[in-house]
């Protein structure tokens, strides 16, 4: 009896292993977050928020009475982020409200909001089965059929953001059908002509006389679907394609014409246009790892914007890709390939805001330099610079503080280097002016964050805070007049800085502008297209001096860059958050924040290297797992 009890005790001991250090830390953080929320957030919301943002009245469709009951719910993540930004900027409660929190109450609220992430359950977040982007679709057609990716140019451009459309309109269906016909016309031989190389590769030789044509078509359907679907097709999917082949035969089409019809069905199928799982999850499962084929597609479309190559596909077939060591090695292999420029064209240009440079309007009388050739050179400078940091595995700090860039003769005129850099070819150039170097001094970015006819310290300040440092800047209050609405006679002799500071006397504007304006003023030595200047458009001397929160002072772009570059954790966190959101095709929420915390810990230990940041993201929990909806 005693022995039986001992065995039972041992069995129970082994079935309930002791908590790991990570589990214990998570439990402590959860308990602390709950306590902090109850002590600081609940009373703050009750006393200062629900009168305007509650059940009775919900200004701007924000209801904190609901959010406060489910603080860890991912659905309210964005509301808490917005609340943090508004309370931190002293925009909320509004200054005209009689009831105002003390500094202690305000700080307690902010500190507690920062802990809300610990209330989230471990969850990879909503999984997006998304459509291929225009660029991905064109590249995939090129890899499958050898056609020019421009065959997809008639498709509309996607809206920039973390997410992607996951539906098809009737118009888009017609466009995909038209592109499929065009691809097949270009790559398959007309009836009676010898087979093309693409035809031989995909469809093989004609069957021998007496062969079972449907059996042969089934083999082709399975092999083509394996390539086009980026995974092994199911028997049902092969049967569907064979049904199309049968339809062709029933309508008196010959063997090759029926295969062509089947190929067209492949090219307009959801399995080709969308990235889909290899198999359905078992009933009752809520979270499952991505299968290796889906992981191969997720990795390849992130870094190359096209279908997995042979090596990735072989690893997926062998069930080995999901192993972290293998996944990291494959990510580095892809980053070393020439097709890795897709990471900039897809993510980098969106992050830096350069995707809109091509069509941005400029005052042609004032800035005749902004030709299509100049805009292309601006884009290429940023692309090559981004690419150098990724390929050479440099620190993310290099994005801000660097002593080199890429120029050609056209772009060199904006740097004042037209005597030493000539010709149309882009090449790496060592910079001796410390005010230049890094994304803050790049003409393309400075132009994108300007107005058509002048600079905008506000736009530039917001861009640095949101895109470089990852801070959330509340939107401008409604009905705030622009600088152009000022009395032009009164401001005629004022510099842009003086006019902007006059604008800040409006109490509604002051709180945010005292944070973002100094950064924008620190870049005022660069005009609206990124040329250096010592005077602004009024002839007044540029005053680039400023002070950031914490007493950090600067008097030039060089000194501003030094201050920002010192915020390594903020730079790395911002880039990690933005790239992770891009990789997942959705906004980050809830448990994602805890994931980012852990990623930053690893990235920091490795010197904030860019390839470490990328490989940590592609082996992260939300990248390699999916929630079953």
Coordinates of C-alpha atoms in Angstrom, one line a residue:
X1 CA 0.0 0.0 0.0
X2 CA 2.8 2.4 1.0
X3 CA 4.6 1.6 -2.2
X4 CA 1.5 2.3 -4.3
X5 CA 1.0 5.7 -2.6
X6 CA 4.7 6.5 -3.3
X7 CA 4.2 5.6 -7.0
X8 CA 1.1 7.7 -7.1
X9 CA 3.0 10.6 -5.6
X10 CA 5.8 10.3 -8.0
X11 CA 3.4 10.1 -10.9
X12 CA 1.6 13.3 -9.8
X13 CA 5.0 15.0 -9.3
X14 CA 6.0 14.2 -12.9
X15 CA 2.7 15.2 -14.4
X16 CA 2.9 18.6 -12.8
X17 CA 6.4 19.9 -13.5
X18 CA 7.7 22.9 -11.6
X19 CA 7.2 26.3 -13.3
X20 CA 10.1 27.5 -15.4
X21 CA 11.7 30.9 -14.6
X22 CA 9.9 32.3 -17.6
X23 CA 6.6 31.0 -16.3
X24 CA 7.2 32.4 -12.8
X25 CA 8.1 35.8 -14.3
X26 CA 5.0 35.8 -16.4
X27 CA 2.8 34.9 -13.4
X28 CA 4.3 37.8 -11.4
X29 CA 3.9 40.2 -14.2
X30 CA 0.2 39.2 -14.6
X31 CA -0.5 39.7 -10.9
X32 CA 1.3 43.0 -10.9
X33 CA -0.6 44.2 -14.0
X34 CA -4.0 43.3 -12.5
X35 CA -3.2 45.1 -9.2
X36 CA -1.8 48.1 -11.0
X37 CA -4.8 48.3 -13.4
X38 CA -7.3 48.2 -10.5
X39 CA -5.4 50.8 -8.4
X40 CA -4.6 53.3 -11.1
X41 CA -6.5 52.8 -14.4
X42 CA -10.0 52.0 -13.1
X43 CA -10.3 55.1 -10.9
X44 CA -8.7 57.3 -13.5
X45 CA -11.2 56.2 -16.2
X46 CA -14.1 56.6 -13.8
X47 CA -13.0 60.1 -12.7
X48 CA -11.8 61.6 -15.9
X49 CA -12.9 59.6 -18.9
X50 CA -16.4 58.0 -18.8
X51 CA -18.3 61.2 -18.8
X52 CA -17.4 61.6 -22.5
X53 CA -16.2 58.1 -23.3
X54 CA -18.7 55.8 -21.6
X55 CA -22.0 54.0 -22.2
X56 CA -24.1 57.2 -22.2
X57 CA -21.8 59.2 -24.4
X58 CA -19.0 57.8 -26.6
X59 CA -17.1 60.6 -28.3
X60 CA -15.1 59.4 -31.3
X61 CA -16.7 56.0 -30.8
X62 CA -14.5 55.3 -27.8
X63 CA -16.2 53.6 -24.8
X64 CA -13.9 52.9 -21.8
X65 CA -16.6 51.5 -19.7
X66 CA -16.5 48.4 -21.9
X67 CA -12.7 48.4 -22.3
X68 CA -12.1 48.7 -18.6
X69 CA -14.0 45.4 -18.0
X70 CA -11.8 43.5 -20.4
X71 CA -8.4 45.2 -20.3
X72 CA -6.5 42.3 -21.7
X73 CA -8.8 41.8 -24.7
X74 CA -6.8 42.4 -27.9
X75 CA -9.9 44.2 -29.3
X76 CA -9.1 47.2 -27.1
X77 CA -5.3 47.3 -27.6
X78 CA -5.6 50.3 -30.0
X79 CA -7.8 52.2 -27.6
X80 CA -5.4 51.9 -24.8
X81 CA -2.5 52.9 -27.1
X82 CA -4.5 56.0 -28.1
X83 CA -5.4 56.7 -24.5
X84 CA -1.7 56.5 -23.4
X85 CA -0.7 59.0 -26.2
X86 CA -3.4 61.5 -25.4
X87 CA -2.9 61.4 -21.6
X88 CA 0.9 61.5 -22.0
X89 CA 0.5 64.6 -24.2
X90 CA -1.9 66.2 -21.7
X91 CA -4.5 66.3 -24.4
X92 CA -6.8 64.3 -22.2
X93 CA -8.6 65.2 -20.2
X94 CA -9.1 68.5 -22.2
X95 CA -7.7 71.6 -20.6
X96 CA -11.1 73.2 -20.4
X97 CA -12.4 70.4 -18.1
X98 CA -12.7 71.4 -14.5
X99 CA -11.6 68.0 -13.1
X100 CA -7.9 67.4 -13.8
X101 CA -5.7 64.6 -12.6
X102 CA -2.7 65.3 -10.4
X103 CA 0.7 64.5 -11.9
X104 CA 0.8 61.4 -9.7
X105 CA -2.5 60.2 -11.0
X106 CA -1.5 60.8 -14.6
X107 CA 1.8 59.0 -14.2
X108 CA 0.1 56.1 -12.4
X109 CA -2.3 55.7 -15.3
X110 CA 0.5 55.8 -17.8
X111 CA 2.7 53.3 -15.9
X112 CA -0.3 50.9 -15.6
X113 CA -1.3 51.2 -19.2
X114 CA 2.2 50.1 -20.1
X115 CA 1.6 46.8 -18.2
X116 CA -1.7 45.9 -19.9
X117 CA 0.1 43.6 -22.3
X118 CA 0.8 41.2 -19.4
X119 CA -3.0 40.6 -19.1
X120 CA -3.0 39.0 -22.6
X121 CA -3.1 35.2 -23.0
X122 CA -0.4 33.5 -25.0
X123 CA -1.8 33.8 -28.5
X124 CA -0.3 34.2 -32.0
X125 CA -3.1 36.5 -33.0
X126 CA -5.6 36.4 -35.8
X127 CA -4.2 34.6 -38.8
X128 CA -4.6 36.3 -42.2
X129 CA -5.1 34.0 -45.2
X130 CA -4.2 36.7 -47.7
X131 CA -4.2 37.3 -51.4
X132 CA -0.8 37.8 -53.1
X133 CA 0.1 41.4 -53.6
X134 CA 0.4 42.7 -57.2
X135 CA 4.2 42.5 -56.9
X136 CA 4.1 39.0 -55.5
X137 CA 1.6 37.8 -58.1
X138 CA 3.8 39.1 -60.9
X139 CA 7.0 37.6 -59.5
X140 CA 5.2 34.2 -59.0
X141 CA 4.0 34.2 -62.6
X142 CA 7.6 34.9 -63.6
X143 CA 9.0 32.0 -61.6
X144 CA 6.3 29.6 -62.8
X145 CA 6.1 30.5 -66.5
X146 CA 9.1 32.8 -67.2
X147 CA 6.9 35.8 -68.2
X148 CA 7.8 39.4 -67.4
X149 CA 6.3 40.3 -63.9
X150 CA 4.9 43.4 -65.6
X151 CA 2.1 41.1 -66.9
X152 CA 0.4 41.9 -63.6
X153 CA 0.6 45.7 -64.0
X154 CA -3.0 46.2 -64.8
X155 CA -4.0 45.1 -61.3
X156 CA -4.6 48.0 -58.9
X157 CA -2.0 48.9 -56.3
X158 CA -2.5 47.8 -52.7
X159 CA -3.2 50.3 -49.9
X160 CA -0.2 50.6 -47.7
X161 CA -0.5 49.1 -44.2
X162 CA 0.1 46.0 -42.1
X163 CA -2.8 44.1 -43.6
X164 CA -3.9 42.9 -47.0
X165 CA -7.2 42.4 -48.7
X166 CA -8.4 38.8 -48.4
X167 CA -11.3 38.9 -50.9
X168 CA -11.8 39.2 -54.6
X169 CA -14.2 41.6 -56.4
X170 CA -15.9 40.6 -59.7
X171 CA -13.7 43.1 -61.5
X172 CA -10.5 41.6 -60.0
X173 CA -11.7 38.1 -60.9
X174 CA -12.1 39.3 -64.5
X175 CA -8.6 40.9 -64.4
X176 CA -7.0 37.7 -63.1
X177 CA -8.8 35.7 -65.8
X178 CA -7.4 38.1 -68.4
X179 CA -3.9 37.8 -67.1
X180 CA -4.1 34.0 -67.0
X181 CA -5.1 34.0 -70.7
X182 CA -2.2 36.4 -71.5
X183 CA 0.3 34.2 -69.6
X184 CA -0.8 31.0 -71.4
X185 CA -0.8 32.8 -74.8
X186 CA 2.8 33.9 -74.2
X187 CA 4.1 30.5 -73.0
X188 CA 2.2 27.7 -74.7
X189 CA 2.5 26.9 -78.3
X190 CA -0.4 27.4 -80.7
X191 CA -2.2 24.3 -81.9
X192 CA -0.1 22.3 -84.3
X193 CA 3.2 24.0 -83.3
X194 CA 6.1 22.4 -81.4
X195 CA 5.9 22.6 -77.7
X196 CA 7.7 25.5 -75.9
X197 CA 10.3 24.9 -73.2
X198 CA 7.8 26.1 -70.5
X199 CA 5.2 23.7 -72.0
X200 CA 7.6 20.8 -71.8
X201 CA 8.6 21.6 -68.2
X202 CA 5.0 21.9 -66.9
X203 CA 3.1 19.5 -69.2
X204 CA 5.8 17.0 -70.3
X205 CA 5.7 15.2 -73.6
X206 CA 2.6 14.0 -75.3
X207 CA 1.4 10.6 -74.0
X208 CA 2.2 7.5 -76.0
X209 CA -0.5 6.1 -78.2
X210 CA -3.0 4.0 -76.2
X211 CA -2.1 5.7 -72.9
X212 CA -4.9 6.6 -70.5
X213 CA -5.1 10.4 -71.1
X214 CA -7.0 11.1 -67.9
X215 CA -4.4 9.3 -65.8
X216 CA -1.7 11.3 -67.5
X217 CA -3.6 14.5 -66.9
X218 CA -4.0 13.6 -63.2
X219 CA -0.2 13.3 -62.9
X220 CA 0.3 16.7 -64.5
X221 CA -2.5 18.2 -62.3
X222 CA -0.7 17.0 -59.2
X223 CA 2.7 18.3 -60.2
X224 CA 1.5 21.7 -61.5
X225 CA -0.6 22.2 -58.4
X226 CA 2.3 21.4 -56.2
X227 CA 4.2 24.3 -57.8
X228 CA 1.4 26.7 -58.1
X229 CA -0.2 26.1 -54.7
X230 CA 3.3 26.1 -53.0
X231 CA 2.3 22.9 -51.2
X232 CA 1.1 19.3 -52.0
X233 CA -2.5 19.5 -53.3
X234 CA -5.1 17.4 -51.7
X235 CA -6.8 14.6 -53.6
X236 CA -10.0 16.7 -53.7
X237 CA -8.1 19.6 -55.3
X238 CA -6.6 17.3 -57.9
X239 CA -10.0 15.9 -58.7
X240 CA -11.3 19.4 -59.2
X241 CA -8.6 20.1 -61.7
X242 CA -9.3 16.8 -63.5
X243 CA -13.0 17.9 -63.6
X244 CA -11.9 20.9 -65.7
X245 CA -9.8 18.6 -67.9
X246 CA -12.9 16.4 -68.4
X247 CA -15.0 19.5 -69.2
X248 CA -12.5 20.3 -72.0
X249 CA -12.6 16.8 -73.4
X250 CA -16.4 16.8 -73.3
X251 CA -16.4 20.0 -75.4
X252 CA -14.3 18.4 -78.1
X253 CA -10.9 20.0 -77.0
X254 CA -7.9 17.8 -77.7
X255 CA -5.6 16.6 -74.9
X256 CA -3.3 19.7 -75.0
X257 CA -6.1 22.2 -75.2
X258 CA -7.8 20.5 -72.2
X259 CA -4.6 20.8 -70.2
X260 CA -4.4 24.5 -71.1
X261 CA -8.0 24.9 -69.7
X262 CA -6.8 23.1 -66.6
X263 CA -3.8 25.4 -66.3
X264 CA -6.1 28.4 -66.5
X265 CA -8.2 27.0 -63.7
X266 CA -5.0 26.7 -61.6
X267 CA -4.1 30.3 -62.2
X268 CA -7.5 31.7 -61.1
X269 CA -7.9 29.3 -58.2
X270 CA -7.9 30.6 -54.5
X271 CA -5.1 28.2 -53.8
X272 CA -2.9 30.1 -56.3
X273 CA -4.1 33.6 -55.5
X274 CA -4.0 33.2 -51.7
X275 CA -1.5 31.7 -49.4
X276 CA -3.3 28.7 -47.8
X277 CA -2.5 26.0 -45.3
X278 CA -1.6 22.5 -46.6
X279 CA -4.2 20.9 -44.4
X280 CA -7.0 21.7 -42.1
X281 CA -6.4 21.6 -38.3
X282 CA -7.9 18.9 -36.2
X283 CA -11.2 19.6 -34.6
X284 CA -10.9 21.2 -31.2
X285 CA -7.5 22.8 -31.8
X286 CA -7.3 26.5 -31.1
X287 CA -3.6 27.2 -31.9
X288 CA -1.5 25.1 -34.2
X289 CA 2.1 25.5 -35.7
X290 CA 2.2 26.5 -39.3
X291 CA 2.9 23.5 -41.5
X292 CA 6.3 23.6 -43.2
X293 CA 4.9 24.5 -46.6
X294 CA 3.0 27.4 -45.3
X295 CA 6.0 28.5 -43.4
X296 CA 8.1 28.3 -46.6
X297 CA 5.6 30.6 -48.4
X298 CA 5.4 33.0 -45.5
X299 CA 9.2 33.3 -45.4
X300 CA 9.7 33.5 -49.2
X301 CA 7.0 36.1 -49.8
X302 CA 8.4 38.2 -46.9
X303 CA 12.0 38.3 -48.1
X304 CA 11.7 37.7 -51.8
X305 CA 8.1 38.5 -52.6
X306 CA 7.7 35.3 -54.6
X307 CA 7.1 31.6 -54.3
X308 CA 9.5 29.3 -52.4
X309 CA 12.5 28.1 -54.4
X310 CA 13.6 24.5 -54.8
X311 CA 15.7 24.4 -51.6
X312 CA 12.9 25.8 -49.4
X313 CA 10.4 23.4 -51.0
X314 CA 12.6 20.4 -50.4
X315 CA 13.0 21.3 -46.8
X316 CA 9.3 21.8 -46.4
X317 CA 8.6 18.4 -48.1
X318 CA 11.1 16.8 -45.6
X319 CA 9.4 18.5 -42.7
X320 CA 12.6 20.1 -41.6
X321 CA 12.0 23.9 -42.2
X322 CA 10.2 24.6 -38.9
X323 CA 13.3 23.8 -36.9
X324 CA 14.6 27.2 -35.7
X325 CA 18.2 26.6 -36.7
X326 CA 17.1 25.6 -40.2
X327 CA 14.6 28.4 -40.5
X328 CA 17.3 31.0 -39.5
X329 CA 19.8 29.6 -41.9
X330 CA 17.2 29.8 -44.8
X331 CA 16.3 33.4 -43.9
X332 CA 20.0 34.3 -44.1
X333 CA 20.4 32.5 -47.4
X334 CA 17.4 34.4 -48.9
X335 CA 18.8 37.7 -47.6
X336 CA 22.0 37.1 -49.4
X337 CA 20.2 36.6 -52.7
X338 CA 19.7 39.3 -55.3
X339 CA 15.9 39.0 -54.9
X340 CA 16.1 40.2 -51.3
X341 CA 15.6 43.8 -52.7
X342 CA 11.9 42.8 -52.4
X343 CA 12.2 43.4 -48.7
X344 CA 12.8 47.1 -49.3
X345 CA 10.2 47.4 -52.2
X346 CA 7.6 45.8 -50.0
X347 CA 8.5 46.8 -46.5
X348 CA 11.3 49.4 -46.5
X349 CA 9.6 51.9 -48.9
X350 CA 6.4 51.6 -46.9
X351 CA 8.2 52.1 -43.6
X352 CA 10.1 55.2 -44.8
X353 CA 7.1 56.6 -46.7
X354 CA 8.9 56.6 -50.1
X355 CA 6.2 54.7 -51.9
X356 CA 4.4 58.0 -52.4
X357 CA 7.4 59.9 -53.7
X358 CA 6.8 58.9 -57.3
X359 CA 3.5 60.7 -57.5
X360 CA 4.0 63.5 -54.9
X361 CA 3.3 67.0 -56.2
X362 CA 6.0 69.7 -56.0
X363 CA 6.0 73.4 -57.1
X364 CA 7.7 73.0 -60.5
X365 CA 8.6 76.7 -60.6
X366 CA 10.4 76.5 -57.2
X367 CA 11.7 72.9 -57.5
X368 CA 12.3 72.1 -61.2
X369 CA 14.9 69.5 -60.1
X370 CA 12.1 67.1 -59.0
X371 CA 12.0 65.2 -62.3
X372 CA 11.2 61.5 -62.6
X373 CA 14.9 60.9 -62.9
X374 CA 15.6 62.7 -59.6
X375 CA 12.8 60.8 -57.9
X376 CA 14.1 57.5 -59.1
X377 CA 17.6 58.4 -57.8
X378 CA 16.1 59.4 -54.4
X379 CA 14.3 56.0 -54.1
X380 CA 17.4 54.1 -55.2
X381 CA 19.5 55.8 -52.6
X382 CA 17.2 54.7 -49.8
X383 CA 16.9 51.2 -51.3
X384 CA 20.6 50.6 -51.7
X385 CA 21.3 52.0 -48.2
X386 CA 18.6 49.8 -46.6
X387 CA 20.0 46.8 -48.6
X388 CA 23.6 47.5 -47.4
X389 CA 22.5 47.5 -43.7
X390 CA 20.7 44.2 -44.3
X391 CA 23.3 42.4 -46.4
X392 CA 26.3 43.6 -44.4
X393 CA 24.4 42.8 -41.1
X394 CA 25.0 46.3 -39.7
X395 CA 23.4 47.6 -36.5
X396 CA 19.9 49.2 -36.9
X397 CA 21.5 52.3 -35.4
X398 CA 23.2 52.8 -38.8
X399 CA 19.8 53.8 -40.2
X400 CA 20.2 57.0 -38.3
X401 CA 23.9 57.5 -37.9
X402 CA 26.0 56.6 -40.9
X403 CA 28.9 58.1 -42.8
X404 CA 28.1 56.8 -46.3
X405 CA 25.2 56.8 -48.8
X406 CA 24.6 56.0 -52.5
X407 CA 24.5 58.7 -55.2
X408 CA 24.6 59.3 -58.9
X409 CA 25.3 62.5 -60.8
X410 CA 21.7 63.6 -60.6
X411 CA 21.3 63.1 -56.8
X412 CA 24.8 64.4 -56.1
X413 CA 23.6 68.0 -57.0
X414 CA 21.4 68.0 -53.9
X415 CA 24.4 67.1 -51.8
X416 CA 26.7 69.7 -53.4
X417 CA 28.9 66.8 -54.7
X418 CA 28.2 67.2 -58.4
X419 CA 32.0 67.8 -59.1
X420 CA 33.0 64.5 -57.6
X421 CA 30.0 62.3 -58.4
X422 CA 29.0 62.2 -62.1
X423 CA 27.1 59.9 -64.5
X424 CA 23.8 58.0 -64.1
X425 CA 25.2 54.9 -62.2
X426 CA 24.5 54.8 -58.4
X427 CA 27.6 54.1 -56.3
X428 CA 28.5 54.1 -52.6
X429 CA 29.9 57.5 -51.5
X430 CA 31.8 58.3 -48.3
X431 CA 30.3 61.4 -46.6
X432 CA 32.4 63.9 -44.7
X433 CA 29.6 66.2 -43.7
X434 CA 28.3 64.7 -40.4
X435 CA 24.9 66.5 -40.9
X436 CA 24.3 64.0 -43.7
X437 CA 24.3 60.2 -43.5
X438 CA 21.4 58.0 -42.4
X439 CA 17.7 58.4 -43.3
X440 CA 17.2 61.7 -41.5
X441 CA 19.4 63.5 -44.0
X442 CA 18.2 61.7 -47.2
X443 CA 16.6 64.0 -49.8
X444 CA 13.9 61.5 -50.7
X445 CA 12.6 61.3 -47.1
X446 CA 13.0 65.1 -46.6
X447 CA 11.0 65.7 -49.7
X448 CA 8.3 63.2 -48.8
X449 CA 7.8 65.0 -45.4
X450 CA 7.6 68.4 -47.0
X451 CA 4.7 70.4 -48.6
X452 CA 4.8 71.0 -52.3
X453 CA 6.3 74.5 -51.9
X454 CA 8.0 74.5 -48.5
X455 CA 9.3 72.4 -45.6
X456 CA 7.1 71.2 -42.8
X457 CA 8.8 70.9 -39.4
X458 CA 5.6 69.4 -38.1
X459 CA 5.4 66.6 -40.7
X460 CA 9.1 65.9 -40.3
X461 CA 8.8 65.8 -36.5
X462 CA 5.8 63.4 -36.7
X463 CA 7.7 61.2 -39.1
X464 CA 10.7 60.9 -36.9
X465 CA 8.6 60.2 -33.8
X466 CA 6.3 57.6 -35.5
X467 CA 8.6 56.0 -38.1
X468 CA 11.9 56.1 -36.4
X469 CA 11.2 56.1 -32.7
X470 CA 7.9 54.3 -32.7
X471 CA 5.9 56.9 -30.7
X472 CA 2.2 57.3 -31.2
X473 CA 1.4 61.0 -32.0
X474 CA -2.3 61.9 -31.5
X475 CA -4.0 63.3 -34.5
X476 CA -4.4 67.1 -34.7
X477 CA -7.5 68.4 -33.0
X478 CA -10.3 69.4 -35.5
X479 CA -10.6 73.0 -36.7
X480 CA -7.0 74.0 -36.0
X481 CA -6.0 76.6 -38.6
X482 CA -2.9 75.9 -40.8
X483 CA 0.0 78.3 -41.0
X484 CA -1.4 79.6 -44.3
X485 CA -4.5 80.8 -42.4
X486 CA -2.4 83.2 -40.3
X487 CA -2.6 86.9 -40.9
X488 CA -0.1 87.2 -43.7
X489 CA 0.7 90.9 -43.0
X490 CA 1.5 90.1 -39.3
X491 CA 3.8 87.2 -40.2
X492 CA 5.3 88.6 -43.4
X493 CA 8.7 89.1 -41.7
X494 CA 8.7 86.0 -39.6
X495 CA 10.7 82.9 -40.3
X496 CA 8.9 79.6 -40.7
X497 CA 10.1 78.6 -37.2
X498 CA 8.7 81.9 -35.7
X499 CA 5.4 81.3 -37.5
X500 CA 5.2 77.7 -36.2
X501 CA 6.0 78.8 -32.6
X502 CA 3.2 81.5 -32.9
X503 CA 0.9 78.6 -33.9
X504 CA 2.0 76.8 -30.7
X505 CA 0.5 79.6 -28.5
X506 CA -2.8 77.9 -29.2
X507 CA -3.2 75.8 -26.0
X508 CA -4.9 73.0 -27.9
X509 CA -1.8 72.6 -30.0
X510 CA 1.0 73.3 -27.5
X511 CA 1.3 69.9 -25.8
X512 CA 2.1 67.8 -28.9
X513 CA 4.0 70.5 -30.7
X514 CA 6.5 71.0 -27.8
X515 CA 7.6 67.4 -28.5
X516 CA 7.6 67.1 -32.3
X517 CA 8.4 70.7 -33.4
X518 CA 12.0 70.7 -32.0
X519 CA 12.8 67.6 -34.1
X520 CA 11.4 69.2 -37.2
X521 CA 13.3 72.5 -36.5
X522 CA 16.4 70.4 -36.1
X523 CA 16.1 69.4 -39.8
X524 CA 15.3 72.9 -41.1
X525 CA 18.7 73.3 -42.7
X526 CA 17.4 70.9 -45.3
X527 CA 15.0 72.6 -47.8
X528 CA 11.8 70.9 -49.2
X529 CA 13.9 68.6 -51.5
X530 CA 16.8 68.0 -49.2
X531 CA 19.3 70.6 -50.2
X532 CA 21.4 72.3 -47.4
X533 CA 20.6 75.9 -46.7
X534 CA 21.5 78.5 -44.0
X535 CA 18.5 80.8 -44.6
X536 CA 14.9 79.9 -45.0
X537 CA 12.5 81.2 -47.8
X538 CA 12.1 84.6 -46.0
X539 CA 15.8 85.2 -45.9
X540 CA 15.9 84.6 -42.1
X541 CA 18.7 82.6 -40.6
X542 CA 17.9 79.0 -39.9
X543 CA 17.7 78.2 -36.2
X544 CA 18.0 74.4 -35.8
X545 CA 18.5 74.5 -32.0
X546 CA 16.1 72.6 -29.8
X547 CA 15.6 70.6 -26.7
X548 CA 14.0 67.1 -26.4
X549 CA 12.3 65.7 -23.3
X550 CA 15.0 64.8 -20.7
X551 CA 17.0 68.0 -21.3
X552 CA 18.8 66.7 -24.5
X553 CA 19.9 69.8 -26.4
X554 CA 21.0 70.1 -30.0
X555 CA 21.8 72.9 -32.5
X556 CA 22.3 71.0 -35.8
X557 CA 21.1 67.9 -37.7
X558 CA 24.4 66.2 -36.7
X559 CA 23.7 66.7 -33.0
X560 CA 20.0 65.7 -33.3
X561 CA 21.1 62.5 -35.1
X562 CA 23.5 61.7 -32.3
X563 CA 20.7 62.0 -29.7
X564 CA 18.3 59.8 -31.6
X565 CA 21.0 57.2 -32.5
X566 CA 21.7 56.9 -28.7
X567 CA 18.1 55.5 -28.3
X568 CA 19.1 52.1 -29.6
X569 CA 16.3 50.2 -27.8
X570 CA 13.6 52.6 -29.2
X571 CA 15.1 52.3 -32.7
X572 CA 15.2 48.5 -32.6
X573 CA 11.8 48.1 -31.0
X574 CA 10.2 50.4 -33.6
X575 CA 11.7 48.5 -36.5
X576 CA 10.9 45.1 -34.9
X577 CA 7.3 46.1 -34.4
X578 CA 6.8 47.4 -37.9
X579 CA 8.5 44.5 -39.6
X580 CA 6.7 42.0 -37.4
X581 CA 3.4 43.6 -38.3
X582 CA 4.3 43.6 -42.0
X583 CA 5.3 39.9 -41.8
X584 CA 2.0 39.0 -40.1
X585 CA 0.0 41.2 -42.4
X586 CA -1.9 42.7 -39.4
X587 CA -1.6 45.2 -36.6
X588 CA 0.1 44.1 -33.4
X589 CA -2.0 43.6 -30.4
X590 CA -2.2 42.0 -27.0
X591 CA 0.4 39.2 -26.6
X592 CA 2.4 40.5 -29.5
X593 CA 3.9 43.2 -27.2
X594 CA 5.3 40.5 -24.9
X595 CA 6.8 38.8 -28.0
X596 CA 8.5 42.0 -29.0
X597 CA 9.9 42.5 -25.5
X598 CA 11.6 39.1 -25.7
X599 CA 12.8 39.7 -29.3
X600 CA 14.4 43.0 -28.2
X601 CA 16.2 41.3 -25.4
X602 CA 17.9 38.9 -27.9
X603 CA 18.5 41.6 -30.5
X604 CA 20.1 43.9 -27.9
X605 CA 22.5 41.2 -26.7
X606 CA 23.7 40.7 -30.3
X607 CA 24.4 44.4 -30.9
X608 CA 21.1 45.3 -32.6
X609 CA 22.3 43.6 -35.8
X610 CA 19.8 43.8 -38.7
X611 CA 19.9 40.1 -39.6
X612 CA 19.4 39.1 -36.0
X613 CA 16.3 41.3 -35.9
X614 CA 15.0 39.5 -39.1
X615 CA 15.8 36.0 -38.0
X616 CA 14.3 36.5 -34.6
X617 CA 11.1 37.7 -36.2
X618 CA 10.8 34.7 -38.6
X619 CA 11.3 32.2 -35.8
X620 CA 9.0 34.1 -33.4
X621 CA 5.9 32.5 -31.9
X622 CA 3.3 34.6 -33.9
X623 CA 5.2 34.0 -37.2
X624 CA 5.4 30.2 -36.8
X625 CA 2.0 29.6 -35.3
X626 CA -1.6 30.4 -36.2
X627 CA -4.9 30.7 -34.3
X628 CA -7.8 28.6 -35.6
X629 CA -10.6 31.1 -36.2

